Coordinates of C-alpha atoms in Angstrom, one line a residue:
X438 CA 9.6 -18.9 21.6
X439 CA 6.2 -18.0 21.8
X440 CA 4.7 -14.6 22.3
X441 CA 8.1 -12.6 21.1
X442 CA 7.4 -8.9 19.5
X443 CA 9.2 -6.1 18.0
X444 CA 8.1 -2.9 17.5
X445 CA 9.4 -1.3 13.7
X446 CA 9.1 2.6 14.2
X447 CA 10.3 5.4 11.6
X448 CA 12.0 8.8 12.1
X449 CA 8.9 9.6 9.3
X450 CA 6.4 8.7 6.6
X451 CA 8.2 6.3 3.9
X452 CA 10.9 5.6 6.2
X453 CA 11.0 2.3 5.3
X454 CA 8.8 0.3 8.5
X455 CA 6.7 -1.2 5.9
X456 CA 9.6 -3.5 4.0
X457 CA 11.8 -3.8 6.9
X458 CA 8.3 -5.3 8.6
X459 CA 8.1 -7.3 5.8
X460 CA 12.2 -8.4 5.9
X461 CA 12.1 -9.4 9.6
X462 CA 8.9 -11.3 8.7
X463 CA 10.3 -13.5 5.9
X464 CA 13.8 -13.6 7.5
X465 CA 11.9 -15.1 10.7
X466 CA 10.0 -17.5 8.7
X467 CA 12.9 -19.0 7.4
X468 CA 14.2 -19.9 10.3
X469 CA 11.2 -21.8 11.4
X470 CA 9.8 -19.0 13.5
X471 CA 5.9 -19.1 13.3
X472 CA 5.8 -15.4 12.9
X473 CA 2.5 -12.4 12.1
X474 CA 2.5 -9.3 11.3
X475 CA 0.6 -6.5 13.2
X476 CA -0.6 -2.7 13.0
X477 CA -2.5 -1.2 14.9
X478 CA -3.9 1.4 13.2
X479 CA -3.4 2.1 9.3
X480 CA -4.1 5.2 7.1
X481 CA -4.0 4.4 3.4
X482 CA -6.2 3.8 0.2
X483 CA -4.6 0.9 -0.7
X484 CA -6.4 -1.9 1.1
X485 CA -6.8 -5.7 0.5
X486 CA -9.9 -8.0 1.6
X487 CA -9.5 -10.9 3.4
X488 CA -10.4 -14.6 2.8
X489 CA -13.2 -13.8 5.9
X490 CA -14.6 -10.5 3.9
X491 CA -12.7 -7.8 6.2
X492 CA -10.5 -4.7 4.8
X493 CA -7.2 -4.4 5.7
X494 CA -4.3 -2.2 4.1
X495 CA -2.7 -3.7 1.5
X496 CA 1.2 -3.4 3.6
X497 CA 0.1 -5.6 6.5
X498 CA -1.5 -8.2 3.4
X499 CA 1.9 -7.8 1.9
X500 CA 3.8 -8.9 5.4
X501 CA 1.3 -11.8 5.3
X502 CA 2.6 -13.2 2.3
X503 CA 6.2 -12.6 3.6
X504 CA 5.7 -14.3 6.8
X505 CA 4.0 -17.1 4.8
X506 CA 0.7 -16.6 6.8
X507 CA -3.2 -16.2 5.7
X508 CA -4.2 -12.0 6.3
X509 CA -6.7 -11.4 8.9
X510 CA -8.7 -8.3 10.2
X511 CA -6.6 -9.1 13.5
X512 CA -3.1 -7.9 11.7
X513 CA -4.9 -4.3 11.3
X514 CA -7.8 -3.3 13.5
X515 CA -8.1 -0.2 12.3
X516 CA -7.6 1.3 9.0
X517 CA -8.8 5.3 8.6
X518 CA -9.0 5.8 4.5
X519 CA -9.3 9.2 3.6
X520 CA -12.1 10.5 1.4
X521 CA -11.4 14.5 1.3
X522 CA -12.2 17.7 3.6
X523 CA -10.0 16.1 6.3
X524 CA -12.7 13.0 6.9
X525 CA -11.7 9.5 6.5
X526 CA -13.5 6.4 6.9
X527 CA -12.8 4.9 9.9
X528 CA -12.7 0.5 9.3
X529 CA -12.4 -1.4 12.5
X530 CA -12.1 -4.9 12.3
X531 CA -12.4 -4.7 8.6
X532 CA -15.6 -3.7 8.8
X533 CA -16.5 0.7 7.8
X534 CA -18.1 2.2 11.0
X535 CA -18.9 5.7 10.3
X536 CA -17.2 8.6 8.8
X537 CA -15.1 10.8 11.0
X538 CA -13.0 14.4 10.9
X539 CA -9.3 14.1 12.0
X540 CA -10.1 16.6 15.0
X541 CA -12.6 14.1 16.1
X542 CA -11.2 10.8 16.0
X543 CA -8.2 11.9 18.2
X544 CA -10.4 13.9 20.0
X545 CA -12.1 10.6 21.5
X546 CA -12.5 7.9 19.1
X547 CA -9.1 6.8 19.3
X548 CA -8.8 6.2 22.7
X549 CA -12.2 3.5 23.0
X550 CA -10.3 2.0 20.1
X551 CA -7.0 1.4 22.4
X552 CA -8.2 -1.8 24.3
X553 CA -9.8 -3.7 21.2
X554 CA -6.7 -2.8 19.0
X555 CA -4.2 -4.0 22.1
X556 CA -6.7 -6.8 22.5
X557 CA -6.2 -8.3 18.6
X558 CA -2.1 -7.9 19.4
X559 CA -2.4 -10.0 22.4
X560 CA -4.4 -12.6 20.6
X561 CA -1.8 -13.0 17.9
X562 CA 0.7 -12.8 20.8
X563 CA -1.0 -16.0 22.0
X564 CA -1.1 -17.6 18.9
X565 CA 2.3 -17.3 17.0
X566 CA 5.8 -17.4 17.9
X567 CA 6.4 -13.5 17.5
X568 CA 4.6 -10.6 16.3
X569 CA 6.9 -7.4 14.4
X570 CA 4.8 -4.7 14.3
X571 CA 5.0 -1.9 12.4
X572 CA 4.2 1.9 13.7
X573 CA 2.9 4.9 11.2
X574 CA 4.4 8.1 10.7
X575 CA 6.9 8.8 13.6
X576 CA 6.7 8.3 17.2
X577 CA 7.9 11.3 18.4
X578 CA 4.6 13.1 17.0
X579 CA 3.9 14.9 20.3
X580 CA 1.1 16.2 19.5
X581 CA -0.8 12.9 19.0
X582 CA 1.4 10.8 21.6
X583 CA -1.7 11.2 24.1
X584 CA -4.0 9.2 21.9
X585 CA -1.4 6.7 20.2
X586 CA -2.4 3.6 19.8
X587 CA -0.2 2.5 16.9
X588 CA 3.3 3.7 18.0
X589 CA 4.7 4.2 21.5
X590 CA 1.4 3.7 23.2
X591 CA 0.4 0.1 21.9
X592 CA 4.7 -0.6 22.5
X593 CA 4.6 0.4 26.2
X594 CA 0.9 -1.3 27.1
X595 CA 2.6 -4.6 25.1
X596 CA 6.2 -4.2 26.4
X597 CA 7.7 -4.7 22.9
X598 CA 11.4 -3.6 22.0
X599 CA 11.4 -0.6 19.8
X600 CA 13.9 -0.2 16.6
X601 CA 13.7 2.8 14.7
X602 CA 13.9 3.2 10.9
X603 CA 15.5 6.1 8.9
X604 CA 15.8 7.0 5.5
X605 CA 19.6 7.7 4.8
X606 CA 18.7 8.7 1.3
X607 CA 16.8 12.1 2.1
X608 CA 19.9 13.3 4.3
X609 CA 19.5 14.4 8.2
X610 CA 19.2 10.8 9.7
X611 CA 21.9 10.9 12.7
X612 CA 19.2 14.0 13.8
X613 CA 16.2 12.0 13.1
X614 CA 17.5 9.4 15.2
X615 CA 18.5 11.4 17.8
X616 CA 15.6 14.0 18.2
X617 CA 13.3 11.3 17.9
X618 CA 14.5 9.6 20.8
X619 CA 14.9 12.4 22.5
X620 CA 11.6 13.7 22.5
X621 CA 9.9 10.6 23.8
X622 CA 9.1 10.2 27.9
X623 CA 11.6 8.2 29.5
X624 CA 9.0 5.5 29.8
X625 CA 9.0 5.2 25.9
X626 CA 13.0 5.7 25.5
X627 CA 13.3 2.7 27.8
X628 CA 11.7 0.6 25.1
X629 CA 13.8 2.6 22.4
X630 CA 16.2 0.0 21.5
X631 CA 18.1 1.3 19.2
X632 CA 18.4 2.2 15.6
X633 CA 18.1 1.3 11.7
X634 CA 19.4 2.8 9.1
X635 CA 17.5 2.1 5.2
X636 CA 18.2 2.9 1.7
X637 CA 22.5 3.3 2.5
X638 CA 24.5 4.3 -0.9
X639 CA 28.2 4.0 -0.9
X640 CA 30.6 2.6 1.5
X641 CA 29.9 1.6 5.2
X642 CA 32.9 2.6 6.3
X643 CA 32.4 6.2 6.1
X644 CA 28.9 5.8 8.1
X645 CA 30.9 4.2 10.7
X646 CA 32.4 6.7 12.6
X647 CA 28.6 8.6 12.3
X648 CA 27.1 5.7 13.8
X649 CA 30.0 5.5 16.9
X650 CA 29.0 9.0 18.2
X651 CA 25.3 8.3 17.8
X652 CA 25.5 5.6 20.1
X653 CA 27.7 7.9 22.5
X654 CA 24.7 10.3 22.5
X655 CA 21.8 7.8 22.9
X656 CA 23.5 4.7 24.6
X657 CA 22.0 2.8 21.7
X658 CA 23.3 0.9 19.1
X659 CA 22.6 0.8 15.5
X660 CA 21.3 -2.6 14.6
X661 CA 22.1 -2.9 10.9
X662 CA 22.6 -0.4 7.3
X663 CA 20.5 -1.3 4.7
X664 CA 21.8 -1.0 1.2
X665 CA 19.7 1.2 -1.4
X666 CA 17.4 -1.9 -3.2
X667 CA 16.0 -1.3 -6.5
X668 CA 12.9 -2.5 -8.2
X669 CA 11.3 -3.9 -5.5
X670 CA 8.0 -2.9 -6.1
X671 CA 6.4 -3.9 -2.9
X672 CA 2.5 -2.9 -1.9
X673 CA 3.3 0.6 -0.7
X674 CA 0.6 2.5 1.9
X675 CA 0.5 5.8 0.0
X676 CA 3.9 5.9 -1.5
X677 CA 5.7 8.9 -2.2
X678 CA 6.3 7.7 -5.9
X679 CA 2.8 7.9 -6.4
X680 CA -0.4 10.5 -6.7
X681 CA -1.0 11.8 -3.1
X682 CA -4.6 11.1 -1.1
X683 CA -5.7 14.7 -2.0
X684 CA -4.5 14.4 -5.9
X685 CA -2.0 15.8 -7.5
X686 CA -3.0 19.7 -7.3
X687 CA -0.9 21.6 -8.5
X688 CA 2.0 18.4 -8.3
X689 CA 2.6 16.8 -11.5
X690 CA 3.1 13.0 -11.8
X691 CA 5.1 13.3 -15.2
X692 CA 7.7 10.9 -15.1
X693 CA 6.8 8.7 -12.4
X694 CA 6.9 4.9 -13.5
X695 CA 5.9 2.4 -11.5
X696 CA 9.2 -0.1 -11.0
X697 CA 9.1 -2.8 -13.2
X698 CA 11.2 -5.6 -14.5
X699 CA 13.7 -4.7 -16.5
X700 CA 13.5 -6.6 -19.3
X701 CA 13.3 -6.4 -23.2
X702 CA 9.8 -7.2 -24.7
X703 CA 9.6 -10.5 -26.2
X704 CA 7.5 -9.5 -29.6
X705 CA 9.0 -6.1 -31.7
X706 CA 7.0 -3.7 -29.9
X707 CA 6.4 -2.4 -26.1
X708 CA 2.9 -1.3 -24.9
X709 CA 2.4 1.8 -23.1
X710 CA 0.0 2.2 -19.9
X711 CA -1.2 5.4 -19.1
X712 CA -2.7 5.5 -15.4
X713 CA -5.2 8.5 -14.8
X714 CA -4.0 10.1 -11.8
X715 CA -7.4 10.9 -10.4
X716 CA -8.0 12.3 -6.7
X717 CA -8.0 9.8 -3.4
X718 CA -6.6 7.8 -6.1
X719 CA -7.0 3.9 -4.7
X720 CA -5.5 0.4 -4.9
X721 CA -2.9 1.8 -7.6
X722 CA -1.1 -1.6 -7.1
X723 CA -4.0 -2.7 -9.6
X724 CA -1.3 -1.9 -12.0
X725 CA 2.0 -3.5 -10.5
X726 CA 0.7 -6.5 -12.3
X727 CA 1.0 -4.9 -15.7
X728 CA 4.5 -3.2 -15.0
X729 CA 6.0 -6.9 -14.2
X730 CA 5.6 -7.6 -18.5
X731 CA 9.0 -7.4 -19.9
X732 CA 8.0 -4.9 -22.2
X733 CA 5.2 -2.9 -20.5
X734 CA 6.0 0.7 -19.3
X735 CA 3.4 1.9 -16.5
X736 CA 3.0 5.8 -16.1
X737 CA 0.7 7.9 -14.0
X738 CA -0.5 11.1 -16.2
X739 CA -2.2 13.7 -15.6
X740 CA -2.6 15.9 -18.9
X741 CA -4.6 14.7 -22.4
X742 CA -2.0 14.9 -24.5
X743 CA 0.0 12.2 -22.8
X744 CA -2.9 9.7 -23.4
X745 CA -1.9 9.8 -26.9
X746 CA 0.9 7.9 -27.3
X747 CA -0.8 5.4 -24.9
X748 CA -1.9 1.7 -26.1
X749 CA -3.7 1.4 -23.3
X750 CA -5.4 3.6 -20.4
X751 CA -6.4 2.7 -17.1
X752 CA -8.8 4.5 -15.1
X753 CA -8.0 3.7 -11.5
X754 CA -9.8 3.2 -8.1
X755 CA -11.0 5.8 -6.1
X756 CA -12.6 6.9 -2.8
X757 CA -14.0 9.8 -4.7
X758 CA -15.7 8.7 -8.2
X759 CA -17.8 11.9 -8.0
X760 CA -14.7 13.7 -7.6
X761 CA -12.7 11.9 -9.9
X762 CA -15.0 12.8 -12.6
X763 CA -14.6 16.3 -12.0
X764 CA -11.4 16.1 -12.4
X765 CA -11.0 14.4 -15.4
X766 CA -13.4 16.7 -16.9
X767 CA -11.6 19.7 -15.3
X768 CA -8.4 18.4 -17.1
X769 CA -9.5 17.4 -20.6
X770 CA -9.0 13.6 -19.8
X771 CA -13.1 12.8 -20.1
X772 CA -12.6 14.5 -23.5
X773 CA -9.9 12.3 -24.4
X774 CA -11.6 9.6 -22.9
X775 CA -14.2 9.5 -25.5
X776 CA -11.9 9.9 -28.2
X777 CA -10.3 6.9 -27.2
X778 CA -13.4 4.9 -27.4
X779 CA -15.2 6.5 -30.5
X780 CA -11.5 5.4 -31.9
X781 CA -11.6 2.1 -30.8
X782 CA -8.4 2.7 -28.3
X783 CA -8.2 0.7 -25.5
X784 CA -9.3 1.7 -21.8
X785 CA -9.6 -0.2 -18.6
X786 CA -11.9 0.8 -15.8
X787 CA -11.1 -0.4 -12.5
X788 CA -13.6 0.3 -9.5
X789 CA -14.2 3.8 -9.2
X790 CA -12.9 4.1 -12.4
X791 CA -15.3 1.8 -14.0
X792 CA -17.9 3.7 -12.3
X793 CA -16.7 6.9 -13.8
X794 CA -16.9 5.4 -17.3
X795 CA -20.9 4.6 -16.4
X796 CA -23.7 6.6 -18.0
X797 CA -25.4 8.0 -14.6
X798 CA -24.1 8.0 -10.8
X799 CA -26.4 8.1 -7.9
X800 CA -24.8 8.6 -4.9
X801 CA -26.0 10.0 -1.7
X802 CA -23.3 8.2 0.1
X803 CA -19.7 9.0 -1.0
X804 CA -20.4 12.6 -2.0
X805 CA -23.8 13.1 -1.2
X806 CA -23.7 14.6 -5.0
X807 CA -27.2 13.4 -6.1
X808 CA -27.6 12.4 -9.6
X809 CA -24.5 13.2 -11.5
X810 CA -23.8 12.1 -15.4
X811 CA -20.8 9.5 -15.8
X812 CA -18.4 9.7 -18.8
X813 CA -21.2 7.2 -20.8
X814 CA -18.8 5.0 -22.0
X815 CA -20.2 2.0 -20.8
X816 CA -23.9 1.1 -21.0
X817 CA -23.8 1.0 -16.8
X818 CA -25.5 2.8 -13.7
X819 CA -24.4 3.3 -10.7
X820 CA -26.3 3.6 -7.3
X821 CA -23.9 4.2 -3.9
X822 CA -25.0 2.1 -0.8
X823 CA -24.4 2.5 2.4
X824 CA -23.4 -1.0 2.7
X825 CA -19.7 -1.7 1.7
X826 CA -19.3 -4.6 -1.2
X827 CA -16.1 -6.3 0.3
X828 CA -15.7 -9.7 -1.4
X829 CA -13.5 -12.1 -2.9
X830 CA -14.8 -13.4 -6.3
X831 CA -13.1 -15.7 -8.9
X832 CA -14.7 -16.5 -12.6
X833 CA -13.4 -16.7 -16.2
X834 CA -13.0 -13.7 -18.6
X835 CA -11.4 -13.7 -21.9
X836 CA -11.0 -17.7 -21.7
X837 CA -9.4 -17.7 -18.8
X838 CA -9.5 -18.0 -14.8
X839 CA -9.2 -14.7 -13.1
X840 CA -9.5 -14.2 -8.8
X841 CA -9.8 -10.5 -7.3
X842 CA -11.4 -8.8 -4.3
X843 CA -14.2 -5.7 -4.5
X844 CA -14.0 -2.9 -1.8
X845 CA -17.0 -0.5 -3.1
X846 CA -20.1 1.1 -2.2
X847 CA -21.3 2.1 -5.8
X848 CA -23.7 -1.0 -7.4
X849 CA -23.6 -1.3 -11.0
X850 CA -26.3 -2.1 -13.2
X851 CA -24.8 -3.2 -16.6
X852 CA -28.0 -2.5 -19.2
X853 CA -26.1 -3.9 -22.4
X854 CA -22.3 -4.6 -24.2
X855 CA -20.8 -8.0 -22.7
X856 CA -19.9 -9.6 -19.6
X857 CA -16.5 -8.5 -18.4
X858 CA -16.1 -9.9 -14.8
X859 CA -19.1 -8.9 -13.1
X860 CA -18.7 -5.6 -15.0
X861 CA -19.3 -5.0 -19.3
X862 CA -17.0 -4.5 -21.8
X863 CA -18.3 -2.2 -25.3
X864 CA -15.4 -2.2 -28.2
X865 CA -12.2 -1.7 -26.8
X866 CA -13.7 -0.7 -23.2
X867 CA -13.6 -2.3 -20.7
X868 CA -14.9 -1.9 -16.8
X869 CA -15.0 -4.2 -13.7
X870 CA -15.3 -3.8 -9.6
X871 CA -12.6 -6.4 -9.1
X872 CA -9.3 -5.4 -8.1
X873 CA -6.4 -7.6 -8.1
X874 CA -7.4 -9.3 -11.4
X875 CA -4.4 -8.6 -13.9
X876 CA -2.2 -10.9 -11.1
X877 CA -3.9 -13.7 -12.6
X878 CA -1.3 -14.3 -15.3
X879 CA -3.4 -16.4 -17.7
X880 CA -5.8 -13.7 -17.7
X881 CA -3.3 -10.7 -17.8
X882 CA -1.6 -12.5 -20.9
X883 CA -4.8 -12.7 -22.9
X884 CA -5.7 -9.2 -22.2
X885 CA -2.3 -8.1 -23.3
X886 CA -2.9 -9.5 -26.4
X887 CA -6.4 -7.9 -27.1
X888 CA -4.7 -4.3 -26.5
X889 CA -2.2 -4.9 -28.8
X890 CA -4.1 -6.2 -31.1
X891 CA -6.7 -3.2 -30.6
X892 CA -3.6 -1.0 -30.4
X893 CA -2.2 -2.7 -33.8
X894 CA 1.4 -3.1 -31.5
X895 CA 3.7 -6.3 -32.0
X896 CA 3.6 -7.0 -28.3
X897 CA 3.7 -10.6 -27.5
X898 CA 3.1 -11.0 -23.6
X899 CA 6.1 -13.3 -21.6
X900 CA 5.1 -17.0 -21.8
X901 CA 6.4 -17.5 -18.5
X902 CA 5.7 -14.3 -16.3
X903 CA 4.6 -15.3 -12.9
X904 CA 3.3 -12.0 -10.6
X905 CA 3.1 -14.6 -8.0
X906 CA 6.2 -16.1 -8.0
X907 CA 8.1 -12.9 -8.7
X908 CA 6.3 -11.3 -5.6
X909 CA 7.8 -14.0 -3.7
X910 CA 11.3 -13.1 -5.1
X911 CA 10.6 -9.8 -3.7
X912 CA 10.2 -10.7 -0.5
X913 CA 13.2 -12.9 -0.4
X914 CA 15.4 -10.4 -1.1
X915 CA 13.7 -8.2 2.1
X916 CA 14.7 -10.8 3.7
X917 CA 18.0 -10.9 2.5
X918 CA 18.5 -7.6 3.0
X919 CA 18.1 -8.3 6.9
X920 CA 19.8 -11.2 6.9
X921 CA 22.7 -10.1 5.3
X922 CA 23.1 -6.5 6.5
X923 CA 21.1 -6.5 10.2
X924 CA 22.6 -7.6 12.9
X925 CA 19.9 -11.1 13.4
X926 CA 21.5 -12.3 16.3
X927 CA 20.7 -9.4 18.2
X928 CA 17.1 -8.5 16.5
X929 CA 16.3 -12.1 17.7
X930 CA 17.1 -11.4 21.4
X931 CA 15.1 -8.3 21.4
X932 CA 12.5 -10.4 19.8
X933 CA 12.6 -12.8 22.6
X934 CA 13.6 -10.8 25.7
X935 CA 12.3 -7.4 25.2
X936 CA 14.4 -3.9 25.3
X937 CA 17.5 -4.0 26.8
X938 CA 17.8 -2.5 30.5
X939 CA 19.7 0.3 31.6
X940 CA 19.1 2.4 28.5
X941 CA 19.9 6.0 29.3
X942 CA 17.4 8.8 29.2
X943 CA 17.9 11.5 26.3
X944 CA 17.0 15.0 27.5
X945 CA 15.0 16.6 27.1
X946 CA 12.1 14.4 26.8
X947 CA 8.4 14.7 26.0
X948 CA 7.6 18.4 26.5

């Protein structure tokens, strides 16, 4: 095999295309197949930096590591990370080019980014053994099919097999599967080879006779039912279990907890995380580390009071510090904030988040805000570039080795307190630009143990916790999931031969 593809669509957002990506990936590499992922075009604030220095989302980094390959820039061309008043920034090649309204980039900018992004699949194409690709949002979006270039438009210019996903959970999928389908040109449905259905509770059995009259509708054939899997915890785009690009508004994140292992804490005592839920909240995964401690319960807040029962609380990433402070003010969290540290309470900056905790912010970049005073909990000032920091840096805090990656236009000048990975620490606060650095587990393990001793908890961090090792469990059981409950045989033929012919057009097709 060399050259094979598949093409991982959804009736919707959080359909599952990610983790099934990810499960075809690992099941594929297991069987010796020398296998990539691939998307074309990615929105999402959670995004990972390559070995080479480019910024890709965080998913298609994920489906790297499940597919046992190094990420590059060619396994997502373009990544569009929004930053407010419908403008994202638009990355190609890992690289920021320019700031753009919705309106406009599929107004033109799309389409000159249709041959480069079809260019980076072909390379992979030439390179591995097969390439699963995964598609964003739905492809029946009809509005939008004119300029697609992640979906139905790179499948047909490629000539790779299509299987949609749906979410069985939410209800509605046998009309998700069919409208989709049906409202796709007959040139698309021909590549529409049938369907997936994710997140199944209950018995098969009564699916069955559902799945029997969908194929007498479409012609097409359901290629698998994916049982309901908890705790996975996978890197998620912009999750649905988490803050939304825009913030919360008037959406309250009381009571969601990130999935964690469920496990008793070793010492007498758990330790309570409290994650600010600011606005174009970013790289929340930051925190996945922490929620992998037996004993460690991760929650995203949004009121004062719940930072009180809180041992520790961590100030996320964002593609809007200026904003972020705003909102924190607007909230009572800065207030809080500074309670915390006059009391000697532990809180963790991360990114944006450190630079919120800074004395002063320039930026005439991000915000265009000017001057604007920072939370002054940390002796630090920040200055936005135009230039994007995107780097990979490894060094030693707390005793201990720690690797990360940066993705920031804000430059901080620490004027006092001590080194804390390229960032300061003062008392019980602490502020860096790496993210990723709580998966280094000797590090994470002696920070656990300066909050609780800050805190005055009994929490003894696991000896033997491995964030590596259990993301790999992870992935094993995506790809368990497809090798046990999809039908492989069949996924491999599409793989290697394309869409079956013959498929029957679905009326009425694109309008």
């Amino acid at each position: 095999m060399r050259g094979g593809g598949l093409l991982v669509a959804g009736t919707t957002s959080d359909a599952g295309k990610s983790v099934v990506t990810a499960g075809i990936c690992r099941w594929l590499v297991r069987q010796g197949v020398k296998v990539a992922p691939f998307k074309g075009q990615n929105m999402s604030l959670n995004s990972f930096v390559t070995r080479e220095g480019a910024e890709i989302g965080r998913a298609q980094a994920m489906q790297a590591q499940a597919a046992r390959v190094e990420p590059t820039a060619l396994m997502n061309p373009v990544l569009l990370k929004p930053g407010g008043d419908r403008s994202s920034q638009v990355v190609l090649m890992g690289k920021p080019v320019g700031e753009m309204s919705a309106r406009g980039y599929h107004g033109g900018r799309q389409g000159t980014l249709f041959e480069p992004v079809l260019a980076c699949l072909e390379e992979l194409r030439g390179t591995y053994d097969a390439v699963i690709c995964e598609g964003a949002g739905s492809p029946a979006e009809i509005n939008l099919r004119r300029t697609d270039i992640v979906n139905m438009g790179i499948a047909r210019a490629a000539r790779l097999p299509v299987v949609v996903v749906g979410d069985i959970d939410r209800g509605g999928v046998f009309a998700q599967f069919f409208g989709t389908t049906a409202l796709l040109a007959p040139e698309d449905q021909a590549l529409v080879a049938g369907f997936l259905v994710n997140k199944f509770r209950g018995d098969v059995t009564l699916l069955e006779p559902g799945l029997d009259m969908l194929h007498g509708l479409t012609g097409r054939r359901t290629f698998g039912v994916l049982p309901y899997a908890h705790g996975l915890g996978i890197d998620e785009e912009d999750g649905m279990g988490v803050p939304p690009a825009g913030g919360w508004g008037k959406v309250s994140p009381r009571g969601t907890v990130r999935e964690s292992v469920v496990a008793p804490p070793v010492g007498a005592d758990v330790l309570r995380v409290a994650v600010c839920a600011v606005p174009l909240m970013s790289n929340f995964t930051d925190v996945d580390a922490l929620a992998a401690e037996p004993g460690v319960v991760v929650r995203f807040v949004d009121r004062p009071e719940e930072l009180a029962d809180a041992d520790l609380v961590v100030v996320p990433g964002t593609r809007g510090t200026v904003k972020a402070l705003a909102w924190l003010r607007e909230r009572g969290l800065a207030d809080a904030l500074a309670r915390r540290a006059a009391e000697g309470r532990p809180v963790l900056g991360i990114c944006g988040g450190f630079q919120a905790l800074a004395e002063r912010i320039e930026d005439e970049v991000e915000s265009k805000a000017g001057v604007v005073d920072g939370l002054g909990l940390l002796p630090v000032r920040v200055r936005f570039g135009v230039e994007k920091t995107l780097a990979r840096p490894v060094g030693e805090a707390l005793g201990e080795r720690v690797e990360g990656y940066e993705i920031h236009h804000g430059v901080a000048t620490v004027e006092g307190g001590e080194p804390f990975l390229d960032g300061c620490r003062v008392g019980a606060v602490w502020g860096t630009h790496w993210h990723g650095s709580l998966e280094s587990d000797g590090f994470r393990r002696a920070f656990l143990r300066e909050v609780a001793a800050a805190s005055g908890r009994r929490f003894v961090p696991a000896p033997d916790t491995s964030f590596g090792a259990l993301r790999e469990e992870q992935l094993d059981r995506l790809g368990d999931l497809i090798e046990e409950h999809a039908d492989t045989d069949a996924l491999l033929r599409l793989i290697e031969e394309g869409a079956p012919t013959g498929l029957p057009f679905v009326p009425p097709g694109a309008p």
